[in-house]
Amino acid sequence: MSISKRIRVHSVEVLSDDWYLLKKTTFDFLRKDGSWQRQSRETYDRGNGATMLLYNLAQQTVILVRQFRYPAFVNGLDDLLIEAPAGLLDKASPEERIKLEVEEETGYRVAQVRKVFEAYMSPGSVTEKLYFFVAEYDAHSRVSDGGGMEDEGEDIDVLELPISQALEMINTGEIADGKTIMLLQYAALNIFN
């Protein structure tokens, strides 16, 4: 049975339409035992996004970025967050958007990207689906210093790290971003093996 046949929406209330869209939806859900249960959920819709890990197989290195993330700060991170470059699609295809975002953030321009998977990052409350990519880089791929877009509040450091160090940084807690951990583990299993 299609899951849509197990949902009856009763009401949708917009709680905030400022930065992104926050809604409260009340619905009935058809349980496995055949009974209908009334539920209410809030969903945060910020659009879908894309992320990418740049890697250099010959050098055994990856490119990551380090930047301030206010939500991580208010949840206890008293440091800049180390992560793979990423951005919202903004009506572009995932491939187009991630190429532009990576160049803005890291200064590296790549022609060929490979999608490796897609995932819902926090499906209990956030609607975002993230498209994950990898691409190989070399010294000739660098076209600028990167650093992000100042008018978007970005102030980004670009890091080139040995893959072994990046993986160890997951163990030490220096890398705590979910999408980055997923990409680094993918790379360890499928690229640097």
C-alpha positions as a Python dict, from the first residue, in 0.01 Angstrom:
ca = {
    (1, 'M'): (0, 0, 0),
    (2, 'S'): (124, 346, -85),
    (3, 'I'): (205, 547, 227),
    (4, 'S'): (-12, 829, 88),
    (5, 'K'): (-318, 606, 144),
    (6, 'R'): (-226, 590, 515),
    (7, 'I'): (-224, 969, 569),
    (8, 'R'): (-526, 1203, 605),
    (9, 'V'): (-417, 1564, 651),
    (10, 'H'): (-655, 1772, 865),
    (11, 'S'): (-477, 2105, 892),
    (12, 'V'): (-154, 2281, 798),
    (13, 'E'): (-51, 2591, 992),
    (14, 'V'): (241, 2811, 889),
    (15, 'L'): (436, 2892, 1207),
    (16, 'S'): (714, 3090, 1039),
    (17, 'D'): (795, 3202, 686),
    (18, 'D'): (1102, 3412, 758),
    (19, 'W'): (1436, 3247, 683),
    (20, 'Y'): (1273, 2920, 572),
    (21, 'L'): (927, 2766, 609),
    (22, 'L'): (815, 2610, 938),
    (23, 'K'): (476, 2434, 934),
    (24, 'K'): (266, 2245, 1188),
    (25, 'T'): (56, 1969, 1031),
    (26, 'T'): (-218, 1770, 1202),
    (27, 'F'): (-303, 1440, 1033),
    (28, 'D'): (-440, 1091, 1090),
    (29, 'F'): (-204, 799, 1032),
    (30, 'L'): (-330, 446, 955),
    (31, 'R'): (-139, 214, 1188),
    (32, 'K'): (-43, -147, 1108),
    (33, 'D'): (-328, -272, 1326),
    (34, 'G'): (-584, -88, 1108),
    (35, 'S'): (-660, 192, 1354),
    (36, 'W'): (-627, 562, 1273),
    (37, 'Q'): (-417, 772, 1509),
    (38, 'R'): (-423, 1155, 1522),
    (39, 'Q'): (-72, 1302, 1509),
    (40, 'S'): (80, 1647, 1485),
    (41, 'R'): (427, 1727, 1345),
    (42, 'E'): (630, 2036, 1272),
    (43, 'T'): (836, 2036, 953),
    (44, 'Y'): (1113, 2276, 862),
    (45, 'D'): (1143, 2325, 486),
    (46, 'R'): (1470, 2484, 377),
    (47, 'G'): (1490, 2321, 35),
    (48, 'N'): (1716, 2043, -85),
    (49, 'G'): (2094, 2068, -97),
    (50, 'A'): (2414, 1916, -227),
    (51, 'T'): (2755, 1843, -78),
    (52, 'M'): (3084, 1721, -222),
    (53, 'L'): (3415, 1577, -112),
    (54, 'L'): (3712, 1685, -322),
    (55, 'Y'): (3989, 1427, -317),
    (56, 'N'): (4336, 1381, -463),
    (57, 'L'): (4415, 1012, -496),
    (58, 'A'): (4785, 1059, -574),
    (59, 'Q'): (4842, 1285, -272),
    (60, 'Q'): (4595, 1094, -50),
    (61, 'T'): (4430, 1425, 48),
    (62, 'V'): (4085, 1581, 74),
    (63, 'I'): (3958, 1939, 76),
    (64, 'L'): (3730, 2047, 362),
    (65, 'V'): (3613, 2385, 485),
    (66, 'R'): (3594, 2539, 832),
    (67, 'Q'): (3328, 2796, 919),
    (68, 'F'): (3104, 2934, 1192),
    (69, 'R'): (2766, 2760, 1230),
    (70, 'Y'): (2537, 2931, 1478),
    (71, 'P'): (2306, 2629, 1541),
    (72, 'A'): (2612, 2415, 1630),
    (73, 'F'): (2743, 2696, 1854),
    (74, 'V'): (2419, 2724, 2056),
    (75, 'N'): (2422, 2344, 2095),
    (76, 'G'): (2766, 2346, 2258),
    (77, 'L'): (3026, 2367, 1978),
    (78, 'D'): (3267, 2640, 2087),
    (79, 'D'): (3468, 2625, 1765),
    (80, 'L'): (3433, 2653, 1391),
    (81, 'L'): (3273, 2351, 1222),
    (82, 'I'): (3484, 2145, 980),
    (83, 'E'): (3275, 2015, 693),
    (84, 'A'): (3252, 1926, 327),
    (85, 'P'): (3142, 2220, 111),
    (86, 'A'): (2766, 2227, 62),
    (87, 'G'): (2479, 2448, -38),
    (88, 'L'): (2109, 2466, -111),
    (89, 'L'): (1999, 2394, -468),
    (90, 'D'): (1810, 2722, -520),
    (91, 'K'): (1627, 2583, -827),
    (92, 'A'): (1950, 2455, -989),
    (93, 'S'): (2027, 2089, -1053),
    (94, 'P'): (2232, 1922, -777),
    (95, 'E'): (2530, 1888, -1016),
    (96, 'E'): (2522, 2254, -1125),
    (97, 'R'): (2476, 2386, -772),
    (98, 'I'): (2753, 2182, -610),
    (99, 'K'): (3009, 2283, -874),
    (100, 'L'): (2932, 2651, -808),
    (101, 'E'): (2921, 2610, -432),
    (102, 'V'): (3252, 2424, -420),
    (103, 'E'): (3422, 2694, -627),
    (104, 'E'): (3278, 2972, -407),
    (105, 'E'): (3378, 2801, -83),
    (106, 'T'): (3708, 2631, -173),
    (107, 'G'): (3836, 2806, -483),
    (108, 'Y'): (3857, 2474, -671),
    (109, 'R'): (3682, 2437, -1008),
    (110, 'V'): (3595, 2082, -1111),
    (111, 'A'): (3442, 1975, -1440),
    (112, 'Q'): (3351, 1616, -1357),
    (113, 'V'): (3150, 1527, -1047),
    (114, 'R'): (3012, 1189, -949),
    (115, 'K'): (2695, 1148, -747),
    (116, 'V'): (2743, 872, -490),
    (117, 'F'): (2412, 877, -299),
    (118, 'E'): (2135, 1094, -156),
    (119, 'A'): (1998, 1101, 197),
    (120, 'Y'): (1748, 1270, 427),
    (121, 'M'): (1969, 1419, 698),
    (122, 'S'): (1717, 1481, 978),
    (123, 'P'): (1385, 1331, 862),
    (124, 'G'): (1216, 1367, 1199),
    (125, 'S'): (1169, 1740, 1143),
    (126, 'V'): (1358, 1871, 837),
    (127, 'T'): (1235, 1805, 481),
    (128, 'E'): (1579, 1850, 317),
    (129, 'K'): (1723, 1580, 95),
    (130, 'L'): (2099, 1609, 42),
    (131, 'Y'): (2275, 1494, -277),
    (132, 'F'): (2628, 1365, -213),
    (133, 'F'): (2907, 1400, -470),
    (134, 'V'): (3279, 1332, -502),
    (135, 'A'): (3528, 1482, -747),
    (136, 'E'): (3900, 1461, -797),
    (137, 'Y'): (4108, 1778, -778),
    (138, 'D'): (4469, 1875, -843),
    (139, 'A'): (4679, 2191, -813),
    (140, 'H'): (4552, 2315, -1152),
    (141, 'S'): (4190, 2299, -1026),
    (142, 'R'): (4249, 2594, -792),
    (143, 'V'): (4118, 2914, -954),
    (144, 'S'): (4078, 3137, -646),
    (145, 'D'): (4128, 3146, -269),
    (146, 'G'): (3765, 3049, -202),
    (147, 'G'): (3627, 3164, 131),
    (148, 'G'): (3259, 3186, 41),
    (149, 'M'): (3031, 3480, -24),
    (150, 'E'): (3069, 3769, 220),
    (151, 'D'): (2717, 3898, 142),
    (152, 'E'): (2583, 3557, 258),
    (153, 'G'): (2776, 3587, 586),
    (154, 'E'): (3037, 3329, 485),
    (155, 'D'): (3392, 3357, 620),
    (156, 'I'): (3537, 3018, 526),
    (157, 'D'): (3881, 2863, 577),
    (158, 'V'): (3991, 2602, 321),
    (159, 'L'): (4168, 2293, 457),
    (160, 'E'): (4370, 2038, 262),
    (161, 'L'): (4417, 1731, 482),
    (162, 'P'): (4557, 1381, 440),
    (163, 'I'): (4263, 1139, 431),
    (164, 'S'): (4416, 953, 727),
    (165, 'Q'): (4414, 1273, 935),
    (166, 'A'): (4056, 1358, 835),
    (167, 'L'): (3938, 1011, 938),
    (168, 'E'): (4123, 1041, 1271),
    (169, 'M'): (3953, 1378, 1326),
    (170, 'I'): (3619, 1195, 1328),
    (171, 'N'): (3749, 979, 1615),
    (172, 'T'): (3875, 1280, 1812),
    (173, 'G'): (3552, 1476, 1758),
    (174, 'E'): (3724, 1751, 1557),
    (175, 'I'): (3497, 1658, 1265),
    (176, 'A'): (3140, 1630, 1394),
    (177, 'D'): (2934, 1720, 1085),
    (178, 'G'): (2716, 1431, 968),
    (179, 'K'): (2741, 1487, 593),
    (180, 'T'): (3119, 1516, 616),
    (181, 'I'): (3152, 1198, 819),
    (182, 'M'): (2940, 1015, 562),
    (183, 'L'): (3154, 1139, 271),
    (184, 'L'): (3483, 1062, 446),
    (185, 'Q'): (3367, 710, 529),
    (186, 'Y'): (3250, 664, 171),
    (187, 'A'): (3593, 778, 50),
    (188, 'A'): (3772, 542, 291),
    (189, 'L'): (3569, 247, 165),
    (190, 'N'): (3545, 329, -206),
    (191, 'I'): (3823, 567, -310),
    (192, 'F'): (4126, 536, -79),
    (193, 'N'): (4103, 159, -23),
}
